[in-house]
Amino acid sequence: MELTRDEELSLKGEHGEILQMAYRILVATGEATDAEKLVPVEWSHLSGVNYNTIGDAGEEFLSQISREAKVKIRTTVNPMGFDFDNVQNYDLDDNFISKQLSIKNSYEKMGVIPSFSCIPYEIFDIPKSGTQVSFAESNAAIHANSYDGLKTNKESAFSALASALTGKSPFSSLRKNDEPNVTIKMKIENPNELSYGMLGFFAGKVGNTSVNISGLGTLDKRQSKAMCGGMGTSGTCAKIIFGDGSSECEEIDFDKKEMQTIFDELNTSEKGDLITLGSPQLGLDEISDLTAKLKGRSFKKRCMIFTPRTVKEQARKIGYLNELERAGCEILSDCCTCLSPLINKESVDSVTTNSIKGAFYLKNSNGVGVNLKSLLDIIEDETN
Amino acid sequence: MKVLVAGQAKGPVIKTNHPINFLGTVDKKSGIISDKNHELYNKSIKDSILVFPSGIGSSVGAYTIYSLKSNLTAPLAMICTKADLTVATGCALANIPVIIISNEEFQKINDGMNCSVDTNSQNLIHYE
């Protein structure tokens, strides 16, 4: 890999140990992915915030580097494990809470924007088209590449952190060009967000770094987020190109049979003890729509709703929050369905959700049963 | 051959044909492989030149490599046949040299031999 003189000096440690480590990460990642150089990035979005995912080793590492490290570019962060506003309502042990607090403090000390959200594309301004960014949250990387005109690879927690500290990223893969290996033909009629989530999950399995998808109608926000979330969960693919692509691409149908296979893989329960909405977290549009759909109705069981703090505050001002609480919802910010320590198999057998991403992690990480249902069916079946 | 993380090291080779999942199958305190199904089960990778095909599993395993180094139980260097991002970033965090070699080169290395790694020299790996 070719480095500029300044990058070389940083790698040698002339600008301190933190930058030396960050450049070591960029060079190791770049060499592993055949990058020829580093390019500037304007925004980094970090994963590795939830104590559930990074554990003691991650907590100690962040605590150590935050004594000196400072982010150099706009840096936003993924959800953590819970919402400090209402964590006392959940049976969470003190060790988890104090370790999570330490992680939160370390990131804030480094100068990140405390977004604790997996939908940065919905709550921050999008830079101009073609801008290089470095997103470690998979659904956000896919959304950025496919809908927002930005360029990012599916970064790891470490490469995104190194980008945050240096403002650079290896020039490889999707930063250079798109070479979709496959075209998926969407054949499902009247799809809802669950169908799009499963389409994404299917695409993630068959796509390398990018895929063409044809036969898509106009997707609303809920549906496009579901598709990005599903895709990020099942593979390494980080970009959707809308349309047929070149004739050399292998073509695969996504029809009832393919969708059923995925449904059977992720749907393991006939019903759920509680409902979760939001993985990716819900934006204001979805909260507004949900409030309208719940008018005059109440949930018959617990319903946890995950949304960014900034959206929760807006929803409070507009009055949506009151309405949702009246309908029996628990509204949580700064965290997400996926990898939540608030749902565990000791107290919950199964969860109803409309999220494919949520379903995957509930099943594989939380070890609970999953009952997949579209939002309309959830409201139909679970409220009165 | 390709250098992912630069540096120098010298020590005994521990070699396995099994990939290593650093998250959950390596004890951070001792450097001992705790996975019963692994070729290196019950062996310590501490202070070794660890030769293996590649890392597998969650990228969070990179933090384990960093912890091994902090606990002074890490390998001195790693040599793999395939570049994977968990080993690459974990060793970058921990400042442990990593070299990627061909399958033919991999065949030439035997468990227990002494070996030195120097990414500044012409021959990256030197066997004794």
Short mmCIF file of C-alpha atoms in Angstrom, two decimals:
data_model
loop_
_atom_site.label_atom_id
_atom_site.label_comp_id
_atom_site.label_asym_id
_atom_site.label_seq_id
_atom_site.Cartn_x
_atom_site.Cartn_y
_atom_site.Cartn_z
CA MET A 1 0.00 0.00 0.00
CA GLU A 2 1.23 3.51 -0.86
CA LEU A 3 1.21 5.91 2.09
CA THR A 4 1.82 9.65 2.07
CA ARG A 5 4.79 10.92 4.04
CA ASP A 6 2.55 12.09 6.85
CA GLU A 7 0.76 8.72 6.99
CA GLU A 8 4.15 6.97 7.14
CA LEU A 9 5.22 9.18 10.04
CA SER A 10 2.00 8.41 11.92
CA LEU A 11 2.53 4.69 11.35
CA LYS A 12 6.03 5.03 12.79
CA GLY A 13 4.62 6.65 15.92
CA GLU A 14 5.77 10.22 15.30
CA HIS A 15 2.28 11.52 16.15
CA GLY A 16 1.71 9.41 19.24
CA GLU A 17 0.69 5.88 20.10
CA ILE A 18 -3.03 6.29 19.43
CA LEU A 19 -2.56 7.48 15.85
CA GLN A 20 0.11 4.83 15.36
CA MET A 21 -2.39 2.16 16.38
CA ALA A 22 -5.11 3.68 14.19
CA TYR A 23 -2.79 3.67 11.15
CA ARG A 24 -1.74 0.08 11.93
CA ILE A 25 -5.44 -0.88 11.77
CA LEU A 26 -5.92 0.98 8.47
CA VAL A 27 -2.81 -0.57 6.91
CA ALA A 28 -3.66 -4.10 8.14
CA THR A 29 -7.23 -3.73 6.84
CA GLY A 30 -6.01 -2.19 3.60
CA GLU A 31 -3.43 -4.92 2.96
CA ALA A 32 -6.02 -7.60 3.76
CA THR A 33 -8.48 -6.07 1.27
CA ASP A 34 -5.94 -5.13 -1.46
CA ALA A 35 -6.29 -1.37 -1.12
CA GLU A 36 -3.56 0.65 -2.87
CA LYS A 37 -3.92 3.78 -0.71
CA LEU A 38 -5.93 5.55 1.97
CA VAL A 39 -8.63 8.09 1.11
CA PRO A 40 -10.22 10.83 3.26
CA VAL A 41 -13.60 10.06 4.83
CA GLU A 42 -15.93 12.72 6.27
CA TRP A 43 -18.08 10.74 8.69
CA SER A 44 -17.55 7.65 10.75
CA HIS A 45 -20.30 5.62 12.42
CA LEU A 46 -19.04 3.24 15.09
CA SER A 47 -20.30 -0.15 16.18
CA GLY A 48 -19.01 -1.85 19.32
CA VAL A 49 -20.96 0.22 21.84
CA ASN A 50 -23.19 -2.39 23.49
CA TYR A 51 -21.48 -4.15 26.43
CA ASN A 52 -23.33 -7.28 25.30
CA THR A 53 -21.24 -7.36 22.12
CA ILE A 54 -17.80 -6.08 23.16
CA GLY A 55 -17.59 -7.50 26.69
CA ASP A 56 -14.88 -6.79 29.24
CA ALA A 57 -12.07 -6.79 26.68
CA GLY A 58 -13.79 -4.06 24.66
CA GLU A 59 -14.68 -2.03 27.74
CA GLU A 60 -11.06 -2.12 28.97
CA PHE A 61 -9.66 -1.24 25.56
CA LEU A 62 -11.93 1.80 25.16
CA SER A 63 -11.29 2.98 28.69
CA GLN A 64 -7.56 2.82 28.01
CA ILE A 65 -7.47 4.60 24.65
CA SER A 66 -10.02 7.27 25.65
CA ARG A 67 -7.44 8.79 27.98
CA GLU A 68 -5.76 10.26 24.89
CA ALA A 69 -7.76 9.48 21.77
CA LYS A 70 -9.86 12.18 20.06
CA VAL A 71 -12.01 11.71 16.98
CA LYS A 72 -11.02 13.85 14.03
CA ILE A 73 -14.21 13.80 11.93
CA ARG A 74 -17.96 13.70 12.58
CA THR A 75 -18.40 10.46 14.51
CA THR A 76 -21.72 8.93 15.50
CA VAL A 77 -22.25 5.72 17.48
CA ASN A 78 -24.48 2.65 17.48
CA PRO A 79 -27.03 1.79 20.19
CA MET A 80 -25.88 0.56 23.58
CA GLY A 81 -27.54 -2.07 25.76
CA PHE A 82 -30.34 -0.11 27.43
CA ASP A 83 -31.92 3.31 28.06
CA PHE A 84 -30.59 5.02 31.19
CA ASP A 85 -34.02 6.73 31.60
CA ASN A 86 -35.85 3.52 32.40
CA VAL A 87 -33.24 0.81 33.02
CA GLN A 88 -34.54 0.53 36.60
CA ASN A 89 -37.75 -1.01 35.20
CA TYR A 90 -35.80 -3.95 33.80
CA ASP A 91 -34.06 -6.64 35.74
CA LEU A 92 -30.52 -5.86 34.66
CA ASP A 93 -27.50 -6.59 36.86
CA ASP A 94 -25.34 -3.78 38.23
CA ASN A 95 -22.20 -5.04 36.54
CA PHE A 96 -23.80 -4.63 33.10
CA ILE A 97 -24.97 -1.13 33.95
CA SER A 98 -21.60 0.04 35.26
CA LYS A 99 -19.65 -1.48 32.34
CA GLN A 100 -22.07 0.09 29.87
CA LEU A 101 -21.66 3.45 31.60
CA SER A 102 -17.90 3.14 31.29
CA ILE A 103 -18.18 2.42 27.55
CA LYS A 104 -20.54 5.38 27.07
CA ASN A 105 -18.13 7.65 28.99
CA SER A 106 -15.13 6.45 26.98
CA TYR A 107 -16.78 7.22 23.66
CA GLU A 108 -18.01 10.61 24.85
CA LYS A 109 -14.53 11.43 26.11
CA MET A 110 -13.19 10.73 22.63
CA GLY A 111 -15.61 13.35 21.28
CA VAL A 112 -18.25 11.28 19.51
CA ILE A 113 -21.79 12.57 19.02
CA PRO A 114 -23.79 10.51 21.57
CA SER A 115 -26.36 9.36 18.99
CA PHE A 116 -26.65 5.73 20.17
CA SER A 117 -28.57 4.97 17.03
CA CYS A 118 -28.38 2.45 14.18
CA ILE A 119 -30.16 4.84 11.77
CA PRO A 120 -27.67 7.73 11.43
CA TYR A 121 -28.95 8.22 7.84
CA GLU A 122 -32.33 9.24 9.23
CA ILE A 123 -31.31 11.62 12.01
CA PHE A 124 -28.28 13.47 10.58
CA ASP A 125 -27.79 15.55 7.39
CA ILE A 126 -26.48 13.50 4.52
CA PRO A 127 -23.26 14.88 2.96
CA LYS A 128 -23.21 15.54 -0.77
CA SER A 129 -23.45 12.63 -3.17
CA GLY A 130 -20.27 10.61 -3.65
CA THR A 131 -18.82 11.46 -0.22
CA GLN A 132 -16.69 8.74 1.36
CA VAL A 133 -17.84 7.73 4.86
CA SER A 134 -17.01 4.84 7.15
CA PHE A 135 -20.05 3.04 8.58
CA ALA A 136 -19.63 -0.02 10.78
CA GLU A 137 -23.35 -0.61 11.33
CA SER A 138 -24.35 -2.95 8.51
CA ASN A 139 -27.87 -1.65 7.84
CA ALA A 140 -26.52 1.91 7.84
CA ALA A 141 -23.70 1.05 5.43
CA ILE A 142 -26.18 -0.56 3.04
CA HIS A 143 -28.61 2.36 3.35
CA ALA A 144 -25.79 4.88 2.81
CA ASN A 145 -24.55 3.13 -0.35
CA SER A 146 -27.96 2.27 -1.80
CA TYR A 147 -30.18 5.24 -0.94
CA ASP A 148 -28.01 8.15 0.23
CA GLY A 149 -25.37 8.38 -2.51
CA LEU A 150 -22.53 7.84 -0.01
CA LYS A 151 -19.60 5.44 -0.33
CA THR A 152 -18.57 3.04 2.39
CA ASN A 153 -17.45 -0.52 2.82
CA LYS A 154 -19.09 -2.69 5.45
CA GLU A 155 -16.62 -1.55 8.09
CA SER A 156 -15.68 -3.35 11.27
CA ALA A 157 -15.83 -1.66 14.68
CA PHE A 158 -12.04 -1.28 14.42
CA SER A 159 -11.69 0.11 10.91
CA ALA A 160 -14.48 2.63 11.62
CA LEU A 161 -12.77 3.65 14.87
CA ALA A 162 -9.46 4.05 13.02
CA SER A 163 -11.28 6.19 10.43
CA ALA A 164 -12.77 8.32 13.20
CA LEU A 165 -9.32 8.95 14.68
CA THR A 166 -7.52 9.63 11.39
CA GLY A 167 -10.19 10.76 8.91
CA LYS A 168 -8.93 8.09 6.48
CA SER A 169 -10.01 4.69 5.18
CA PRO A 170 -8.46 2.07 2.86
CA PHE A 171 -9.48 2.60 -0.78
CA SER A 172 -10.89 -0.81 -1.63
CA SER A 173 -14.00 -2.71 -2.71
CA LEU A 174 -17.17 -0.52 -2.78
CA ARG A 175 -15.17 2.67 -2.37
CA LYS A 176 -13.75 2.06 -5.84
CA ASN A 177 -16.46 0.40 -7.89
CA ASP A 178 -19.48 -1.90 -7.81
CA GLU A 179 -19.30 -5.28 -9.38
CA PRO A 180 -22.56 -7.03 -8.47
CA ASN A 181 -22.20 -10.80 -8.84
CA VAL A 182 -25.92 -11.47 -9.07
CA THR A 183 -29.27 -9.98 -10.08
CA ILE A 184 -32.23 -10.86 -7.87
CA LYS A 185 -35.67 -10.69 -9.44
CA MET A 186 -38.29 -9.79 -6.85
CA LYS A 187 -41.41 -11.83 -7.65
CA ILE A 188 -43.47 -11.48 -4.48
CA GLU A 189 -46.80 -9.73 -5.00
CA ASN A 190 -48.11 -7.19 -2.49
CA PRO A 191 -44.99 -7.31 -0.35
CA ASN A 192 -44.98 -5.82 3.15
CA GLU A 193 -41.97 -4.90 5.32
CA LEU A 194 -41.57 -8.53 6.35
CA SER A 195 -41.26 -9.62 2.71
CA TYR A 196 -38.67 -6.90 2.07
CA GLY A 197 -36.75 -7.94 5.18
CA MET A 198 -36.64 -11.51 3.90
CA LEU A 199 -35.65 -10.31 0.42
CA GLY A 200 -32.75 -8.44 2.03
CA PHE A 201 -31.76 -11.47 4.07
CA PHE A 202 -31.81 -13.57 0.88
CA ALA A 203 -29.78 -10.95 -1.02
CA GLY A 204 -27.17 -10.87 1.75
CA LYS A 205 -26.69 -14.60 1.39
CA VAL A 206 -26.18 -14.64 -2.36
CA GLY A 207 -24.44 -11.27 -2.85
CA ASN A 208 -20.70 -10.72 -2.50
CA THR A 209 -20.18 -6.99 -2.05
CA SER A 210 -23.14 -5.65 -4.04
CA VAL A 211 -26.29 -6.99 -5.72
CA ASN A 212 -28.74 -5.86 -8.37
CA ILE A 213 -32.38 -6.16 -7.38
CA SER A 214 -35.08 -5.75 -10.01
CA GLY A 215 -38.87 -5.80 -9.77
CA LEU A 216 -39.04 -3.55 -6.72
CA GLY A 217 -41.92 -1.10 -6.56
CA THR A 218 -41.71 2.07 -4.52
CA LEU A 219 -40.72 1.23 -0.98
CA ASP A 220 -41.72 3.31 2.01
CA LYS A 221 -39.16 4.03 4.75
CA ARG A 222 -40.21 1.09 6.88
CA GLN A 223 -39.81 -1.28 3.94
CA SER A 224 -36.46 0.04 2.73
CA LYS A 225 -35.04 -0.06 6.26
CA ALA A 226 -36.33 -3.62 6.65
CA MET A 227 -34.55 -4.62 3.44
CA CYS A 228 -31.24 -3.00 4.51
CA GLY A 229 -31.52 -4.54 7.97
CA GLY A 230 -32.20 -8.04 6.64
CA MET A 231 -29.35 -7.82 4.16
CA GLY A 232 -26.79 -6.65 6.71
CA THR A 233 -27.60 -9.60 8.93
CA SER A 234 -26.89 -12.47 6.59
CA GLY A 235 -23.65 -11.68 4.80
CA THR A 236 -20.99 -9.26 3.64
CA CYS A 237 -22.95 -7.53 0.90
CA ALA A 238 -23.22 -3.76 1.44
CA LYS A 239 -24.93 -2.22 -1.58
CA ILE A 240 -28.15 -2.62 -3.53
CA ILE A 241 -28.23 -1.40 -7.12
CA PHE A 242 -31.80 -1.01 -8.30
CA GLY A 243 -32.50 -2.61 -11.66
CA ASP A 244 -31.44 -5.50 -13.84
CA GLY A 245 -27.70 -4.90 -14.11
CA SER A 246 -25.57 -6.29 -16.91
CA SER A 247 -26.58 -9.41 -18.80
CA GLU A 248 -23.48 -11.20 -17.53
CA CYS A 249 -24.85 -11.30 -14.00
CA GLU A 250 -26.32 -14.53 -12.75
CA GLU A 251 -30.08 -14.15 -12.26
CA ILE A 252 -31.95 -15.58 -9.29
CA ASP A 253 -35.67 -15.30 -8.52
CA PHE A 254 -36.93 -14.36 -5.11
CA ASP A 255 -40.33 -16.00 -5.12
CA LYS A 256 -42.66 -17.71 -2.62
CA LYS A 257 -40.41 -20.74 -2.26
CA GLU A 258 -37.27 -18.70 -1.43
CA MET A 259 -39.24 -16.53 0.97
CA GLN A 260 -40.76 -19.53 2.74
CA THR A 261 -37.29 -21.04 3.31
CA ILE A 262 -36.17 -17.88 5.10
CA PHE A 263 -39.42 -17.61 7.03
CA ASP A 264 -38.98 -21.20 8.25
CA GLU A 265 -35.37 -20.48 9.24
CA LEU A 266 -36.24 -17.48 11.40
CA ASN A 267 -39.82 -18.07 12.55
CA THR A 268 -39.58 -20.59 15.38
CA SER A 269 -42.69 -19.88 17.41
CA GLU A 270 -46.47 -19.70 16.88
CA LYS A 271 -46.86 -16.72 19.20
CA GLY A 272 -44.82 -14.32 21.33
CA ASP A 273 -44.83 -13.37 25.03
CA LEU A 274 -43.99 -9.80 24.09
CA ILE A 275 -43.66 -7.66 20.97
CA THR A 276 -40.66 -5.63 19.81
CA LEU A 277 -40.73 -2.96 17.12
CA GLY A 278 -37.55 -1.35 15.89
CA SER A 279 -34.53 -3.07 14.46
CA PRO A 280 -33.38 -0.85 12.84
CA GLN A 281 -34.73 1.71 15.32
CA LEU A 282 -37.95 3.50 14.34
CA GLY A 283 -37.74 6.98 12.85
CA LEU A 284 -40.28 9.76 13.38
CA ASP A 285 -42.30 8.77 10.28
CA GLU A 286 -42.74 5.26 11.60
CA ILE A 287 -43.61 6.51 15.10
CA SER A 288 -46.18 8.87 13.60
CA ASP A 289 -47.68 6.11 11.46
CA LEU A 290 -47.74 3.70 14.40
CA THR A 291 -49.49 6.29 16.59
CA ALA A 292 -52.19 6.69 13.93
CA LYS A 293 -52.61 2.92 13.57
CA LEU A 294 -53.00 2.51 17.35
CA LYS A 295 -55.73 5.13 17.69
CA GLY A 296 -58.38 3.73 20.02
CA ARG A 297 -56.47 0.47 20.46
CA SER A 298 -54.34 -1.03 23.23
CA PHE A 299 -51.79 -3.83 23.24
CA LYS A 300 -52.85 -7.01 25.01
CA LYS A 301 -49.24 -7.78 25.96
CA ARG A 302 -45.97 -5.90 26.43
CA CYS A 303 -44.73 -4.01 23.37
CA MET A 304 -41.19 -2.59 23.39
CA ILE A 305 -40.47 0.20 20.90
CA PHE A 306 -36.87 1.16 20.07
CA THR A 307 -36.11 4.61 18.70
CA PRO A 308 -33.21 7.10 18.79
CA ARG A 309 -33.21 9.58 21.69
CA THR A 310 -33.63 12.53 19.34
CA VAL A 311 -36.75 10.92 17.83
CA LYS A 312 -38.11 10.07 21.28
CA GLU A 313 -37.76 13.72 22.31
CA GLN A 314 -39.50 14.94 19.15
CA ALA A 315 -42.25 12.37 19.65
CA ARG A 316 -42.70 13.60 23.20
CA LYS A 317 -43.14 17.20 22.03
CA ILE A 318 -45.63 16.28 19.34
CA GLY A 319 -47.62 14.14 21.78
CA TYR A 320 -47.00 10.77 20.12
CA LEU A 321 -45.23 9.43 23.18
CA ASN A 322 -48.31 9.92 25.37
CA GLU A 323 -50.46 8.15 22.82
CA LEU A 324 -48.07 5.21 22.53
CA GLU A 325 -47.80 4.86 26.29
CA ARG A 326 -51.57 4.96 26.57
CA ALA A 327 -51.66 2.05 24.11
CA GLY A 328 -49.36 0.11 26.42
CA CYS A 329 -46.01 0.62 24.66
CA GLU A 330 -42.65 0.84 26.46
CA ILE A 331 -40.52 3.38 24.58
CA LEU A 332 -36.77 2.88 24.78
CA SER A 333 -34.10 5.13 23.30
CA ASP A 334 -30.32 4.62 22.91
CA CYS A 335 -30.77 0.84 22.45
CA CYS A 336 -32.28 -1.62 19.99
CA THR A 337 -34.00 -5.01 19.73
CA CYS A 338 -30.86 -6.49 18.36
CA LEU A 339 -28.49 -7.73 21.08
CA SER A 340 -30.62 -6.24 23.84
CA PRO A 341 -29.83 -7.62 27.31
CA LEU A 342 -33.37 -6.60 28.31
CA ILE A 343 -34.83 -9.71 26.66
CA ASN A 344 -33.55 -13.00 28.06
CA LYS A 345 -34.64 -16.57 27.87
CA GLU A 346 -35.06 -16.86 31.66
CA SER A 347 -38.11 -14.60 31.55
CA VAL A 348 -39.25 -14.75 27.92
CA ASP A 349 -39.90 -17.81 25.76
CA SER A 350 -40.62 -16.05 22.50
CA VAL A 351 -40.93 -12.61 20.92
CA THR A 352 -43.21 -11.33 18.17
CA THR A 353 -41.51 -8.90 15.76
CA ASN A 354 -41.74 -7.61 12.19
CA SER A 355 -37.95 -7.29 11.95
CA ILE A 356 -35.84 -9.90 10.19
CA LYS A 357 -32.69 -8.41 11.66
CA GLY A 358 -34.25 -8.48 15.13
CA ALA A 359 -35.45 -12.06 14.57
CA PHE A 360 -31.97 -13.28 13.66
CA TYR A 361 -30.36 -11.88 16.82
CA LEU A 362 -33.25 -12.78 19.14
CA LYS A 363 -32.96 -16.36 17.94
CA ASN A 364 -29.18 -16.67 17.82
CA SER A 365 -27.94 -14.34 20.57
CA ASN A 366 -30.80 -14.04 23.06
CA GLY A 367 -31.81 -17.66 22.49
CA VAL A 368 -35.54 -16.96 22.50
CA GLY A 369 -38.24 -18.15 20.09
CA VAL A 370 -39.33 -15.78 17.32
CA ASN A 371 -42.79 -15.19 15.93
CA LEU A 372 -42.60 -13.16 12.70
CA LYS A 373 -45.54 -10.95 11.79
CA SER A 374 -46.03 -7.79 9.75
CA LEU A 375 -46.92 -4.61 11.63
CA LEU A 376 -50.51 -4.72 10.31
CA ASP A 377 -50.93 -8.29 11.55
CA ILE A 378 -49.38 -7.38 14.90
CA ILE A 379 -51.89 -4.58 15.34
CA GLU A 380 -54.74 -6.79 14.14
CA ASP A 381 -53.87 -9.73 16.40
CA GLU A 382 -52.26 -8.19 19.45
CA THR A 383 -54.38 -5.12 20.22
CA ASN A 384 -58.01 -4.54 21.04
CA MET B 1 3.97 -12.99 1.03
CA LYS B 2 2.23 -9.97 2.43
CA VAL B 3 2.76 -8.02 5.63
CA LEU B 4 -0.42 -7.00 7.47
CA VAL B 5 1.27 -5.75 10.63
CA ALA B 6 4.99 -4.94 10.63
CA GLY B 7 7.46 -5.91 13.34
CA GLN B 8 10.09 -8.38 14.56
CA ALA B 9 9.78 -11.52 16.70
CA LYS B 10 11.65 -14.72 17.44
CA GLY B 11 10.38 -17.90 19.05
CA PRO B 12 9.10 -21.47 18.76
CA VAL B 13 6.45 -22.29 16.16
CA ILE B 14 3.07 -23.58 17.24
CA LYS B 15 1.35 -24.79 14.11
CA THR B 16 -2.18 -25.99 13.44
CA ASN B 17 -4.19 -26.76 10.32
CA HIS B 18 -7.34 -25.61 12.10
CA PRO B 19 -8.53 -22.01 11.82
CA ILE B 20 -8.86 -20.20 15.18
CA ASN B 21 -11.92 -18.43 16.54
CA PHE B 22 -10.44 -15.96 19.02
CA LEU B 23 -13.82 -15.09 20.50
CA GLY B 24 -14.64 -17.74 23.03
CA THR B 25 -12.08 -20.45 22.29
CA VAL B 26 -8.91 -18.84 23.66
CA ASP B 27 -8.51 -18.22 27.40
CA LYS B 28 -7.39 -14.60 27.77
CA LYS B 29 -5.64 -15.12 31.11
CA SER B 30 -3.49 -18.08 30.08
CA GLY B 31 -3.44 -18.06 26.28
CA ILE B 32 -4.66 -21.68 26.35
CA ILE B 33 -6.99 -22.95 23.61
CA SER B 34 -10.16 -24.10 25.38
CA ASP B 35 -12.06 -25.60 22.45
CA LYS B 36 -12.09 -29.40 22.91
CA ASN B 37 -12.46 -29.95 19.17
CA HIS B 38 -9.42 -27.90 18.28
CA GLU B 39 -6.06 -29.44 17.38
CA LEU B 40 -4.41 -27.10 19.90
CA TYR B 41 -6.80 -27.96 22.74
CA ASN B 42 -5.16 -27.37 26.12
CA LYS B 43 -2.03 -25.85 24.54
CA SER B 44 -0.92 -22.29 25.21
CA ILE B 45 -0.22 -19.94 22.30
CA LYS B 46 1.69 -17.58 24.62
CA ASP B 47 5.10 -16.37 23.33
CA SER B 48 4.84 -18.50 20.18
CA ILE B 49 5.07 -17.84 16.48
CA LEU B 50 1.50 -18.96 15.80
CA VAL B 51 1.08 -20.54 12.38
CA PHE B 52 -2.52 -21.27 11.28
CA PRO B 53 -4.72 -20.93 8.18
CA SER B 54 -6.78 -17.91 9.34
CA GLY B 55 -9.02 -16.49 12.02
CA ILE B 56 -12.74 -17.22 11.89
CA GLY B 57 -15.84 -16.01 13.71
CA SER B 58 -16.94 -12.66 15.10
CA SER B 59 -14.78 -9.60 14.52
CA VAL B 60 -15.11 -8.92 18.27
CA GLY B 61 -12.41 -11.61 18.55
CA ALA B 62 -10.00 -8.77 17.77
CA TYR B 63 -10.52 -7.52 21.33
CA THR B 64 -9.47 -10.96 22.59
CA ILE B 65 -6.15 -10.62 20.78
CA TYR B 66 -5.72 -7.21 22.41
CA SER B 67 -6.54 -8.74 25.84
CA LEU B 68 -4.02 -11.55 25.32
CA LYS B 69 -1.35 -8.94 24.68
CA SER B 70 -2.35 -6.90 27.76
CA ASN B 71 -2.22 -10.10 29.86
CA LEU B 72 1.22 -11.00 28.42
CA THR B 73 -0.23 -14.26 27.05
CA ALA B 74 -0.28 -13.36 23.35
CA PRO B 75 1.70 -14.98 20.53
CA LEU B 76 4.85 -13.08 19.46
CA ALA B 77 3.76 -13.12 15.81
CA MET B 78 1.12 -14.75 13.63
CA ILE B 79 1.55 -16.35 10.23
CA CYS B 80 -1.55 -17.24 8.18
CA THR B 81 -2.41 -18.37 4.67
CA LYS B 82 -5.50 -16.22 4.38
CA ALA B 83 -5.93 -12.59 5.44
CA ASP B 84 -8.98 -12.13 7.65
CA LEU B 85 -10.01 -8.90 9.28
CA THR B 86 -10.31 -10.24 12.83
CA VAL B 87 -6.67 -11.29 12.99
CA ALA B 88 -5.57 -8.24 10.99
CA THR B 89 -7.29 -5.70 13.23
CA GLY B 90 -6.71 -7.63 16.47
CA CYS B 91 -2.98 -7.77 15.82
CA ALA B 92 -2.99 -4.14 14.70
CA LEU B 93 -4.57 -3.16 18.04
CA ALA B 94 -2.09 -5.30 19.95
CA ASN B 95 0.94 -4.53 17.77
CA ILE B 96 1.68 -8.17 16.94
CA PRO B 97 3.36 -8.78 13.54
CA VAL B 98 1.22 -10.67 10.98
CA ILE B 99 2.44 -12.17 7.71
CA ILE B 100 0.35 -13.87 5.04
CA ILE B 101 2.10 -16.74 3.23
CA SER B 102 1.26 -19.17 0.42
CA ASN B 103 0.04 -22.73 1.01
CA GLU B 104 3.42 -24.08 -0.20
CA GLU B 105 5.26 -21.94 2.33
CA PHE B 106 2.80 -23.07 5.00
CA GLN B 107 3.67 -26.73 4.29
CA LYS B 108 7.37 -26.00 4.95
CA ILE B 109 6.80 -24.84 8.52
CA ASN B 110 6.78 -27.49 11.22
CA ASP B 111 5.42 -27.37 14.70
CA GLY B 112 8.18 -26.86 17.29
CA MET B 113 10.81 -25.37 14.95
CA ASN B 114 12.42 -22.05 15.90
CA CYS B 115 11.62 -19.18 13.66
CA SER B 116 12.23 -15.46 13.42
CA VAL B 117 10.05 -12.87 11.75
CA ASP B 118 11.39 -9.53 10.56
CA THR B 119 9.25 -7.48 8.22
CA ASN B 120 12.20 -5.14 7.51
CA SER B 121 14.43 -7.89 6.11
CA GLN B 122 14.28 -9.40 2.64
CA ASN B 123 13.29 -12.84 3.90
CA LEU B 124 10.35 -12.03 6.10
CA ILE B 125 10.59 -15.38 7.85
CA HIS B 126 13.80 -17.12 8.82
CA TYR B 127 13.87 -20.72 10.06
CA GLU B 128 16.54 -22.06 12.40
#
